Amino acid sequence: MHFSKLFLVAAATLAAAHPGEVHDARALKREIRARDAYAVAAKRALDACASTTEAQQLSQRNVARRARTARQLRQSKGITTNAHKWRRDLAALEKWEAINHNKTGSLDYSSNTPESVIFGGNTSAILTPTVTDGPYYVWGEILRQNVKEEKYCDGVDLTVEVQYIDVNTCRPVKGAVVDIWNANATGVYSGISTSGNYAADGWDSTYLRGIQQTDDDGVVTFDTIFPGHYDGRATHTHLLTHLNATMNANGTLEVGTGSVAHIGQLFWNEVLRSAVEDTSPYNTNTQAVTTNADDMWSVLQASDEYDPFPEYLYLGEGLEDGLFAWIQIGINASADYTDNSYYSIAAYYEEDGGHQNTASSAFGGSGGGDMNGTMPSGAAPSGAMPSGAAPSSA
């Protein structure tokens, strides 16, 4: 698909997404070109160090860790049937028509298949361009691996492992603070109560949101659900990464601390999305479906230098047993997007609950990346699990 056609698709979807997700078309085009130029150079640097002893040892640890995680998840769920890994031809990602036609294949692995075959592959490259955090980023979420809560979190269980690599050094990014959030099965985000997204429990809700710090191998793991869709956007999971940030004693992120090194979204291929949305409660979602090919951010993110689709494994024979997914993301650890127009804070979650940031562009404010106006006046949240939340071991 020609770039000009891609850009027309992007411009057409600007007004269709959630209220507040609006960007200047000319500025967006300039940003895309700058990102693409950086992506080519950074991928070249990553490729140059891929054969080093350190990189090979990291790859071996990745295989062992992912295999261990899959075994533990299967054991915890009492799954005894074979797991299934759905694979797709990575070259097909260069042609969006291939994704549109769902040209993916499935391979069933036996107990004799080497773990390196199943868990060793990364997506086509680990470099990710930075994209918008969307209009519904909430600062102050709870430090927890399991972001599922008792209410509003029904859906297909998804454990997702994200690994961050510094494109400048080819080494894992240790100690990064990573936010994750996505819409629930019916396409609603927690923590936001405004036209187009009225969350149950409003600004005080925290379901499917949380933060974790990366370990020595640059890895965070979250237990969540497969995201639901909403009008104007392809199905996606949000990620935002802070570096050199200060964690409070109660397990929350100190306001205004550190840099924003990465703003990104993970996308899910159409075969998987379609299968998930045939199940309950996804099949009660009445919002229009937007394919990957019609979404401005997934189209503009995908390139020879970056594949935004995680690898994933059916833990059992069907979706009812849940999914395990993983991806590597290359970031420029020296970058800071705090003052970037793509960085917008819609709300703050504090000790006394959630509060709207009226200065946010999501609600007609000036937006921007300088914390978008006033700092929150309340104390930081206690870090305690919200009422009715599922235990972290669930």
Coordinates of C-alpha atoms in Angstrom, one line a residue:
M1 CA 0.0 0.0 0.0
H2 CA 1.5 3.3 -1.0
F3 CA 2.4 5.8 1.7
S4 CA 0.0 8.5 0.5
K5 CA -2.8 6.0 0.8
L6 CA -1.7 5.1 4.3
F7 CA -1.7 8.7 5.2
L8 CA -5.2 9.2 3.9
V9 CA -6.4 6.3 6.0
A10 CA -4.7 7.8 9.0
A11 CA -6.3 11.2 8.5
A12 CA -9.7 9.7 8.0
T13 CA -9.5 7.9 11.3
L14 CA -8.3 10.8 13.3
A15 CA -11.9 12.0 14.1
A16 CA -13.2 8.4 14.5
A17 CA -11.3 7.4 17.6
H18 CA -12.1 8.1 21.2
P19 CA -12.8 11.8 21.9
G20 CA -9.5 13.6 22.6
E21 CA -7.4 11.5 20.3
V22 CA -6.8 14.2 17.7
H23 CA -3.5 15.2 16.1
D24 CA -2.5 17.7 13.4
A25 CA -2.2 15.8 10.1
R26 CA 0.8 17.7 8.9
A27 CA 2.6 17.3 12.2
L28 CA 1.8 13.7 12.2
K29 CA 3.2 13.2 8.7
R30 CA 6.5 14.9 9.8
E31 CA 6.7 12.8 12.9
I32 CA 6.2 9.6 10.9
R33 CA 9.1 10.4 8.5
A34 CA 11.4 11.3 11.4
R35 CA 10.5 8.1 13.2
D36 CA 11.1 6.0 10.1
A37 CA 14.5 7.4 9.5
Y38 CA 15.5 6.7 13.1
A39 CA 14.0 3.2 13.0
V40 CA 16.3 2.3 10.1
A41 CA 19.4 3.5 11.8
A42 CA 18.5 1.9 15.1
K43 CA 17.7 -1.4 13.6
R44 CA 21.1 -1.4 11.9
A45 CA 22.8 -0.9 15.3
L46 CA 20.8 -3.7 16.9
D47 CA 21.6 -6.1 14.1
A48 CA 25.3 -5.4 14.5
C49 CA 25.4 -6.6 18.0
A50 CA 23.0 -9.5 17.7
S51 CA 25.8 -12.1 17.5
T52 CA 27.6 -10.9 20.6
T53 CA 28.1 -13.3 23.5
E54 CA 26.0 -11.1 25.7
A55 CA 23.1 -11.0 23.2
Q56 CA 23.2 -14.8 22.7
Q57 CA 23.2 -15.4 26.5
L58 CA 20.2 -13.1 26.8
S59 CA 18.4 -15.0 24.1
Q60 CA 19.0 -18.2 25.9
R61 CA 17.6 -16.7 29.1
N62 CA 14.6 -15.5 27.2
V63 CA 13.8 -19.0 25.9
A64 CA 14.1 -20.5 29.4
R65 CA 12.0 -17.8 31.0
R66 CA 9.2 -17.9 28.5
A67 CA 9.1 -21.7 28.6
R68 CA 9.0 -21.6 32.4
T69 CA 6.2 -19.1 32.4
A70 CA 4.1 -21.1 30.0
R71 CA 4.6 -24.3 32.1
Q72 CA 3.6 -22.4 35.3
L73 CA 0.5 -20.9 33.7
R74 CA -0.6 -24.3 32.4
Q75 CA 0.0 -25.9 35.8
S76 CA -1.8 -23.2 37.7
K77 CA -4.8 -23.7 35.4
G78 CA -4.7 -27.5 35.5
I79 CA -4.2 -27.7 31.7
T80 CA -3.0 -31.1 30.5
T81 CA -3.8 -30.8 26.7
N82 CA -1.1 -29.6 24.2
A83 CA -0.5 -25.9 23.9
H84 CA -0.9 -24.4 20.5
K85 CA 1.3 -21.7 19.0
W86 CA -0.1 -19.7 16.1
R87 CA 2.5 -18.5 13.8
R88 CA 2.5 -16.2 10.8
D89 CA 4.9 -15.6 8.0
L90 CA 6.9 -12.6 9.2
A91 CA 7.4 -11.5 5.6
A92 CA 3.6 -11.1 5.3
L93 CA 3.8 -8.1 7.6
E94 CA 5.5 -6.2 4.8
K95 CA 2.2 -6.4 2.9
W96 CA -0.9 -5.3 4.7
E97 CA -3.0 -7.2 2.2
A98 CA -1.7 -10.4 3.6
I99 CA -2.9 -9.4 7.1
N100 CA -6.2 -8.4 5.7
H101 CA -6.7 -11.8 4.2
N102 CA -5.7 -13.5 7.4
K103 CA -2.8 -15.4 5.8
T104 CA -1.7 -17.0 9.0
G105 CA -1.0 -20.6 9.8
S106 CA -1.2 -22.7 13.0
L107 CA 1.4 -25.3 14.1
D108 CA 0.8 -27.7 17.0
Y109 CA 3.9 -28.4 19.0
S110 CA 4.5 -31.8 20.7
S111 CA 6.5 -32.4 23.9
N112 CA 9.5 -33.2 21.7
T113 CA 9.6 -29.8 20.0
P114 CA 12.6 -27.8 21.3
E115 CA 11.7 -24.9 23.5
S116 CA 14.0 -22.7 21.4
V117 CA 11.8 -23.3 18.4
I118 CA 8.6 -22.2 20.3
F119 CA 10.0 -19.4 22.5
G120 CA 13.2 -18.3 20.8
G121 CA 11.7 -16.3 18.0
N122 CA 11.2 -12.6 18.3
T123 CA 9.1 -10.6 16.0
S124 CA 10.6 -9.2 12.8
A125 CA 12.6 -6.6 14.6
I126 CA 12.6 -5.2 18.2
L127 CA 12.6 -1.5 17.3
T128 CA 9.3 0.3 18.0
P129 CA 8.4 3.8 16.9
T130 CA 6.8 5.9 19.6
V131 CA 3.1 6.5 19.2
T132 CA 0.4 8.3 21.0
D133 CA -0.6 7.2 24.5
G134 CA -4.2 7.9 23.5
P135 CA -6.5 10.3 25.4
Y136 CA -7.0 8.0 28.5
Y137 CA -3.6 7.7 30.2
V138 CA -3.9 7.8 34.0
W139 CA -1.0 8.7 36.3
G140 CA -0.7 7.0 39.7
E141 CA -1.8 3.4 39.0
I142 CA -1.0 0.6 41.4
L143 CA 2.2 -1.5 41.4
R144 CA 0.9 -5.0 40.6
Q145 CA 1.4 -7.8 38.1
N146 CA -2.2 -8.8 38.0
V147 CA -4.4 -5.9 36.7
K148 CA -7.6 -7.9 36.6
E149 CA -10.2 -7.1 39.2
E150 CA -13.4 -8.8 40.3
K151 CA -15.6 -6.5 38.2
Y152 CA -15.5 -5.5 34.5
C153 CA -12.6 -7.9 33.7
D154 CA -14.4 -10.8 32.2
G155 CA -12.7 -12.0 29.1
V156 CA -9.9 -14.2 27.7
D157 CA -7.0 -14.3 30.2
L158 CA -3.8 -12.9 28.8
T159 CA -0.4 -13.0 30.4
V160 CA 1.9 -10.7 28.4
E161 CA 5.7 -10.4 28.8
V162 CA 7.4 -7.3 27.5
Q163 CA 11.2 -7.0 27.2
Y164 CA 12.9 -3.6 26.7
I165 CA 16.2 -3.3 24.9
D166 CA 18.2 -0.1 24.7
V167 CA 19.0 0.5 21.0
N168 CA 22.1 2.5 21.9
T169 CA 23.8 -0.3 23.9
C170 CA 21.8 -3.5 22.9
R171 CA 21.4 -4.2 26.6
P172 CA 18.3 -4.8 28.6
V173 CA 16.7 -1.7 30.2
K174 CA 16.7 -2.4 33.9
G175 CA 14.5 -0.6 36.4
A176 CA 12.1 1.0 33.9
V177 CA 8.6 1.7 35.2
V178 CA 6.1 0.4 32.7
D179 CA 2.4 1.3 32.6
I180 CA -0.1 -1.0 31.0
W181 CA -3.8 -0.3 30.2
N182 CA -6.4 -1.5 27.7
A183 CA -10.2 -1.4 27.2
N184 CA -12.2 -4.2 28.7
A185 CA -14.2 -6.7 26.6
T186 CA -16.9 -4.2 25.8
G187 CA -14.5 -1.5 24.8
V188 CA -14.5 0.7 27.9
Y189 CA -11.4 2.1 29.7
S190 CA -11.3 2.3 33.5
G191 CA -10.5 5.6 35.3
I192 CA -12.3 7.8 32.8
S193 CA -15.8 9.1 32.8
T194 CA -16.5 11.3 29.8
S195 CA -18.5 11.3 26.6
G196 CA -17.5 8.2 24.6
N197 CA -16.1 6.4 27.7
Y198 CA -18.2 6.2 30.8
A199 CA -16.4 3.7 33.0
A200 CA -18.3 1.9 35.7
D201 CA -17.2 3.5 39.0
G202 CA -16.0 6.5 37.0
W203 CA -12.7 8.2 37.9
D204 CA -12.2 5.9 40.8
S205 CA -12.0 2.7 38.8
T206 CA -8.7 1.0 38.2
Y207 CA -9.4 -2.3 36.4
L208 CA -7.0 -3.4 33.7
R209 CA -4.4 -0.8 34.7
G210 CA -1.2 -1.2 36.6
I211 CA 2.6 -0.6 36.7
Q212 CA 5.6 -2.9 37.0
Q213 CA 9.4 -2.3 37.1
T214 CA 11.6 -4.2 34.6
D215 CA 14.0 -6.8 36.0
D216 CA 17.7 -7.3 35.2
D217 CA 16.7 -8.7 31.8
G218 CA 14.5 -5.7 31.0
V219 CA 11.3 -7.7 31.5
V220 CA 7.9 -7.0 32.9
T221 CA 5.0 -9.4 33.0
F222 CA 1.3 -8.5 33.4
D223 CA -1.7 -10.7 33.9
T224 CA -4.6 -9.0 32.1
I225 CA -7.3 -9.9 29.5
F226 CA -7.3 -9.7 25.8
P227 CA -8.4 -6.1 25.0
G228 CA -11.8 -5.3 23.6
H229 CA -12.3 -3.0 20.6
Y230 CA -14.0 0.4 20.3
D231 CA -15.1 2.5 17.4
G232 CA -12.3 4.0 15.3
R233 CA -9.3 1.9 16.6
A234 CA -8.0 -1.5 16.0
T235 CA -7.7 -3.8 19.0
H236 CA -4.6 -2.7 21.0
T237 CA -2.8 -2.7 24.4
H238 CA -1.2 0.5 25.6
L239 CA 2.3 0.7 27.1
L240 CA 4.2 3.7 28.5
T241 CA 7.7 3.5 29.9
H242 CA 9.4 5.8 32.5
L243 CA 13.1 5.8 33.1
N244 CA 15.0 7.1 36.2
A245 CA 11.6 7.4 38.0
T246 CA 11.2 7.4 41.7
M247 CA 8.9 4.8 43.3
N248 CA 7.2 5.8 46.5
A249 CA 7.4 3.5 49.6
N250 CA 3.8 2.5 49.0
G251 CA 4.5 1.1 45.5
T252 CA 3.3 4.0 43.4
L253 CA 5.1 6.3 41.0
E254 CA 6.1 9.7 42.3
V255 CA 4.5 12.4 40.3
G256 CA 6.7 14.4 37.9
T257 CA 9.7 12.1 38.3
G258 CA 11.9 10.6 35.6
S259 CA 11.6 10.7 31.8
V260 CA 9.1 9.2 29.3
A261 CA 11.3 7.0 27.1
H262 CA 8.6 5.2 25.2
I263 CA 4.9 5.5 24.4
G264 CA 3.6 2.5 22.4
Q265 CA 0.8 0.2 21.6
L266 CA 0.7 -3.6 20.9
F267 CA -1.6 -4.8 18.2
W268 CA -3.2 -8.2 17.7
N269 CA -3.6 -10.0 14.4
E270 CA -7.0 -10.4 12.9
V271 CA -7.3 -14.2 13.2
L272 CA -6.8 -14.0 17.0
R273 CA -9.1 -11.0 17.4
S274 CA -11.9 -12.6 15.4
A275 CA -11.6 -15.8 17.5
V276 CA -11.7 -13.9 20.8
E277 CA -14.6 -11.7 19.7
D278 CA -16.7 -14.8 19.0
T279 CA -16.6 -15.5 22.8
S280 CA -18.6 -13.9 25.6
P281 CA -18.6 -11.1 26.7
Y282 CA -16.8 -9.7 23.6
N283 CA -19.7 -10.7 21.4
T284 CA -21.9 -8.3 23.4
N285 CA -19.7 -5.3 22.3
T286 CA -21.9 -3.2 19.9
Q287 CA -19.2 -0.8 18.8
A288 CA -17.9 -1.0 15.3
V289 CA -14.8 -3.1 14.6
T290 CA -11.8 -1.4 13.0
T291 CA -9.3 -3.7 11.4
N292 CA -5.5 -3.4 11.7
A293 CA -5.4 -2.2 8.1
D294 CA -7.8 0.6 8.8
D295 CA -6.2 1.8 12.0
M296 CA -3.9 4.8 11.7
W297 CA -1.4 3.8 14.4
S298 CA -1.0 0.2 13.6
V299 CA -0.6 0.8 9.9
L300 CA 1.9 3.6 10.5
Q301 CA 3.8 1.6 13.1
A302 CA 4.3 -1.5 11.0
S303 CA 7.4 -1.6 8.7
D304 CA 10.4 -3.7 7.8
E305 CA 12.0 -2.3 11.0
Y306 CA 9.2 -3.1 13.4
D307 CA 6.5 -5.7 13.9
P308 CA 4.0 -4.5 16.6
F309 CA 2.3 -7.9 16.9
P310 CA 3.4 -10.1 19.9
E311 CA 4.1 -13.8 19.5
Y312 CA 1.5 -15.7 21.4
L313 CA 0.6 -19.2 22.6
Y314 CA -2.8 -20.8 23.3
L315 CA -2.1 -22.3 26.7
G316 CA -4.5 -25.2 26.0
E317 CA -6.7 -26.2 23.1
G318 CA -9.0 -23.2 23.3
L319 CA -9.3 -19.6 24.3
E320 CA -11.0 -20.6 27.5
D321 CA -7.6 -21.7 28.8
G322 CA -6.0 -18.3 28.2
L323 CA -3.1 -16.9 26.2
F324 CA 0.6 -16.2 26.8
A325 CA 2.2 -13.5 24.6
W326 CA 5.6 -11.9 24.5
I327 CA 7.4 -9.2 22.6
Q328 CA 10.7 -7.3 22.7
I329 CA 10.7 -3.6 22.3
G330 CA 13.7 -1.5 21.4
I331 CA 13.8 2.0 23.0
N332 CA 16.1 4.9 23.0
A333 CA 16.9 5.1 26.7
S334 CA 18.3 8.7 26.2
A335 CA 15.0 10.0 24.7
D336 CA 12.4 11.9 26.7
Y337 CA 8.9 12.4 25.4
T338 CA 7.7 14.2 28.5
D339 CA 7.2 17.4 26.5
N340 CA 5.9 15.7 23.4
S341 CA 2.4 16.4 22.3
Y342 CA 1.7 12.7 22.2
Y343 CA 2.1 12.5 25.9
S344 CA -1.1 13.4 27.6
I345 CA -2.4 12.7 31.1
A346 CA -6.1 12.4 31.3
A347 CA -6.4 11.7 35.0
Y348 CA -4.6 11.1 38.3
Y349 CA -5.3 8.3 40.7
E350 CA -4.6 9.5 44.2
E351 CA -5.2 8.4 47.8
D352 CA -8.7 9.8 47.7
G353 CA -9.5 8.3 44.3
G354 CA -9.3 9.3 40.7
H355 CA -9.4 12.9 39.4
Q356 CA -9.9 14.3 36.0
N357 CA -7.1 16.4 34.5
T358 CA -9.2 19.2 33.0
A359 CA -6.1 20.6 31.3
S360 CA -5.8 17.5 29.2
S361 CA -6.4 17.7 25.5
A362 CA -8.8 14.8 25.9
F363 CA -11.2 17.2 27.5
G364 CA -10.5 20.3 25.4
G365 CA -7.5 21.5 27.4
S366 CA -4.2 22.6 26.0
G367 CA -2.7 19.2 26.4
G368 CA 1.1 18.9 26.0
G369 CA 3.6 16.9 27.9
D370 CA 4.5 19.2 30.8
M371 CA 2.1 17.2 33.1
N372 CA -0.7 19.0 31.2
G373 CA -1.2 21.9 33.6
T374 CA -1.6 21.7 37.3
M375 CA -0.1 19.0 39.4
P376 CA -2.5 16.8 41.4
S377 CA -3.2 18.3 44.9
G378 CA -4.0 15.1 46.8
A379 CA -1.6 12.6 48.3
A380 CA -0.4 9.6 46.4
P381 CA -2.5 6.4 46.6
S382 CA -1.8 4.0 49.4
G383 CA -0.9 1.2 47.1
A384 CA -3.5 -1.1 48.6
M385 CA -5.5 -3.2 46.2
P386 CA -8.9 -1.6 45.4
S387 CA -12.0 -3.1 46.9
G388 CA -13.0 -6.3 45.1
A389 CA -9.7 -6.7 43.3
A390 CA -8.4 -10.1 42.5
P391 CA -5.4 -11.3 44.4
S392 CA -2.0 -10.9 42.7
S393 CA -1.5 -14.6 42.4
A394 CA -4.8 -15.2 40.4

